[in-house]
Short mmCIF file of C-alpha atoms in Angstrom, two decimals:
data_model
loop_
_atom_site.label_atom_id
_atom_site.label_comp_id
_atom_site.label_asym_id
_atom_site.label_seq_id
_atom_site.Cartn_x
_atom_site.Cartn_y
_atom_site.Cartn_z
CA UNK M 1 -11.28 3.91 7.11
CA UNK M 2 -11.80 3.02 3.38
CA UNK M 3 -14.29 5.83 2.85
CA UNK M 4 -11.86 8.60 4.91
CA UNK M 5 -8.95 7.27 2.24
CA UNK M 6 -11.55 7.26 -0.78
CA UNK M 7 -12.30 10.99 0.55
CA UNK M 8 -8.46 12.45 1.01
CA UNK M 9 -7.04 10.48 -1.91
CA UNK M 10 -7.69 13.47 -4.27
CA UNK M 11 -6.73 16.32 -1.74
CA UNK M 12 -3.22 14.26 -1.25
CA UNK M 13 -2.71 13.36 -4.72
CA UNK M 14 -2.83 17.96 -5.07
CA UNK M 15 -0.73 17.82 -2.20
CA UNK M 16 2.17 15.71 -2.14
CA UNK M 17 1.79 14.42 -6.05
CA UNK M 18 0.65 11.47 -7.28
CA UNK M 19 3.90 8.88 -5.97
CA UNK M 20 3.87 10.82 -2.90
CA UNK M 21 0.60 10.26 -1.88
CA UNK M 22 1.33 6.82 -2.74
CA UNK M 23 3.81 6.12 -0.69
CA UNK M 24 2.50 7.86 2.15
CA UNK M 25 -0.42 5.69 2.07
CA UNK M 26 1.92 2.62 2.03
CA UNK M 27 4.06 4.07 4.62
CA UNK M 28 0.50 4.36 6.61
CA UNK M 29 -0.17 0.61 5.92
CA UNK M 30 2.58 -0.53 7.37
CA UNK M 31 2.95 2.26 10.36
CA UNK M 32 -0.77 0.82 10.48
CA UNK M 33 -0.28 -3.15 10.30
CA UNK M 34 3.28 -2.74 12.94
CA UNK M 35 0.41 -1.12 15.66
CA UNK M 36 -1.83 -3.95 14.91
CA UNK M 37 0.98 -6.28 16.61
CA UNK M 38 1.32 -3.89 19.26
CA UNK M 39 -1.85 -2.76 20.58
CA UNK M 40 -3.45 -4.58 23.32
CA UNK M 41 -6.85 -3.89 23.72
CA UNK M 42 -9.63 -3.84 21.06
CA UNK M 43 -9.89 -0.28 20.58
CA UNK M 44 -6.26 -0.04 19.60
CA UNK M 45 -7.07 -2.58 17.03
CA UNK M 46 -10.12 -0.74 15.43
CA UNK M 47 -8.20 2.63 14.99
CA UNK M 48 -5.29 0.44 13.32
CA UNK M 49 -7.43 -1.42 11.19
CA UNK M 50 -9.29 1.55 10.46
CA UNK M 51 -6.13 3.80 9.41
CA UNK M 52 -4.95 0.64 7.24
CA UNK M 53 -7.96 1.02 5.60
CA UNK M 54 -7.79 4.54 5.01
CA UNK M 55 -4.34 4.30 3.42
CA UNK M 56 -4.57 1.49 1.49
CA UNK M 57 -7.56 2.97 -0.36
CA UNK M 58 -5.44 6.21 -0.26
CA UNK M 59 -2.36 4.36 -2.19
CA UNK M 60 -4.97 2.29 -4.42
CA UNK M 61 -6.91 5.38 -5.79
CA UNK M 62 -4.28 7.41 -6.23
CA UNK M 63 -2.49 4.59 -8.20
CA UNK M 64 -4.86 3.82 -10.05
CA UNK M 65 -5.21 7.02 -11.19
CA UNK M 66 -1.87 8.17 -12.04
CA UNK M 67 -1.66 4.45 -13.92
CA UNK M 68 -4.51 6.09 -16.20
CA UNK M 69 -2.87 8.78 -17.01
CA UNK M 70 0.48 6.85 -17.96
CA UNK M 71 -0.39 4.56 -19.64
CA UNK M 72 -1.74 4.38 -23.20
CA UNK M 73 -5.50 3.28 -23.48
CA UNK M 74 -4.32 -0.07 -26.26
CA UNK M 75 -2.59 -1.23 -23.20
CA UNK M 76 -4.17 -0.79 -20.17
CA UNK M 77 -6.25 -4.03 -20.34
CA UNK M 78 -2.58 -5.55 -20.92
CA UNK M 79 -1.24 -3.50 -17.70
CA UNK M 80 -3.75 -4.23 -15.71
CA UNK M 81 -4.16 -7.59 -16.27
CA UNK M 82 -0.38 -8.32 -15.61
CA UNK M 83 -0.85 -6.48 -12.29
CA UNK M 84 -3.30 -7.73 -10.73
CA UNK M 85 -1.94 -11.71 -12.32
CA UNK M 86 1.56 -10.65 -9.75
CA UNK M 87 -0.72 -9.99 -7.04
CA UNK M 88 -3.10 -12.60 -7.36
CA UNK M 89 0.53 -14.75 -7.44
CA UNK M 90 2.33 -13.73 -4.46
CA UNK M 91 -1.04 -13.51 -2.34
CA UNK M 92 -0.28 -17.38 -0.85
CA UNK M 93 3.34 -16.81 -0.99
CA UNK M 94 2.29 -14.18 1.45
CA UNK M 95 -0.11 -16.47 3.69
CA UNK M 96 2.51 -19.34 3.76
CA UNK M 97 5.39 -16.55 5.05
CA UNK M 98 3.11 -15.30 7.33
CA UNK M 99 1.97 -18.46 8.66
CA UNK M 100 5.32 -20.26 8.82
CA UNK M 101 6.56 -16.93 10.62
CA UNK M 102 3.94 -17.10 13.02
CA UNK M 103 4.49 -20.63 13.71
CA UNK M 104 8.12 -20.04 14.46
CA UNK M 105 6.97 -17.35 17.07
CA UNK M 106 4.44 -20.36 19.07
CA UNK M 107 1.75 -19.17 16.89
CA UNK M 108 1.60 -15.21 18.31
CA UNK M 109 1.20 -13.54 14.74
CA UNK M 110 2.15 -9.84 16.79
CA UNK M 111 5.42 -9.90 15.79
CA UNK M 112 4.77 -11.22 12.24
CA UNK M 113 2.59 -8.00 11.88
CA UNK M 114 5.15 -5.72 13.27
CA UNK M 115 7.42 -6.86 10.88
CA UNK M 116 5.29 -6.80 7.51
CA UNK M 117 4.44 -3.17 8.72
CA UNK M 118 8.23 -2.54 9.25
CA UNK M 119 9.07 -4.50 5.69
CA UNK M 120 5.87 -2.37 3.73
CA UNK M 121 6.87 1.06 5.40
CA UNK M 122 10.71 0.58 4.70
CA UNK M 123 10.77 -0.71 1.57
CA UNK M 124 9.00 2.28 0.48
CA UNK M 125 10.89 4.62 2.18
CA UNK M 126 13.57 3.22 0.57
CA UNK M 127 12.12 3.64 -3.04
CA UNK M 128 11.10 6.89 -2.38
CA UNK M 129 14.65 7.61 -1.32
CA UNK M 130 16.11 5.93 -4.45
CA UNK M 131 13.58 6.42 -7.62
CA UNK M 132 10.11 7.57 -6.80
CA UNK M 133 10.42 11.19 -5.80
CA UNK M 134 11.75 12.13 -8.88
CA UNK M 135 9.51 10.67 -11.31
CA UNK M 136 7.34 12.93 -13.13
CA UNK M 137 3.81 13.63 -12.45
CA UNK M 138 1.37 11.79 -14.78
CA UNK M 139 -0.17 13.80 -17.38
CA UNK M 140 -3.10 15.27 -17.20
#
């Protein structure tokens, strides 16, 4: 999946702009981790893993990218390193939701999946509603 997102992450960037091909590939990781809770055989589970992967490449190159082109070179080091300090913060908040969730559901995680897809997917829906469709494309 990672390699299939690392592929069409340029092609969608051309195709629905940089934030749109960003959110679609979070809209696919959630529409990705909600089947993971549903499916109910293996096979279901490899083809949602493997479009999770696929997306969330998809969103993290394209990203990436467009944060390149935004941002001044003096303070990328300063961007980057405040980004990935955020994530590297919430990660256990994350786990301990999650696990407390799945606890509270006699230790199933299903529905704790279907719900982080339904949380990712909406929330960016939502912000694409609100603010990101009509930010400019990074220049080139």
């Amino acid at each position: 999946g990672g390699v299939a997102g690392a592929v069409a992450a340029g092609a969608l960037a051309r195709r629905l702009g940089p934030m749109g091909a960003v959110a679609a590939g979070v809209v696919g990781v959630g529409t990705a981790l909600a089947a993971m809770g549903l499916v109910t055989d293996a096979w279901g589970l490899v083809a949602a893993n493997a479009v999770q992967g696929a997306a969330v490449t998809v969103a993290s190159v394209v990203n990436r990218s467009a944060r390149q082109a935004w941002i001044p070179r003096a303070l990328m080091g300063r961007v980057t390193t405040t980004i990935r300090s955020l994530v590297i913060a919430v990660t256990p908040v994350g786990a301990a939701v999650a696990g407390v969730a799945s606890r509270a559901s006699g230790d199933d995680p299903r529905a704790v999946f279907v719900g982080a897809g339904v949380l990712a997917a909406g929330t960016m829906l939502a912000g694409w509603t609100a603010v990101l469709r009509r930010l400019p494309p990074p220049p080139l």
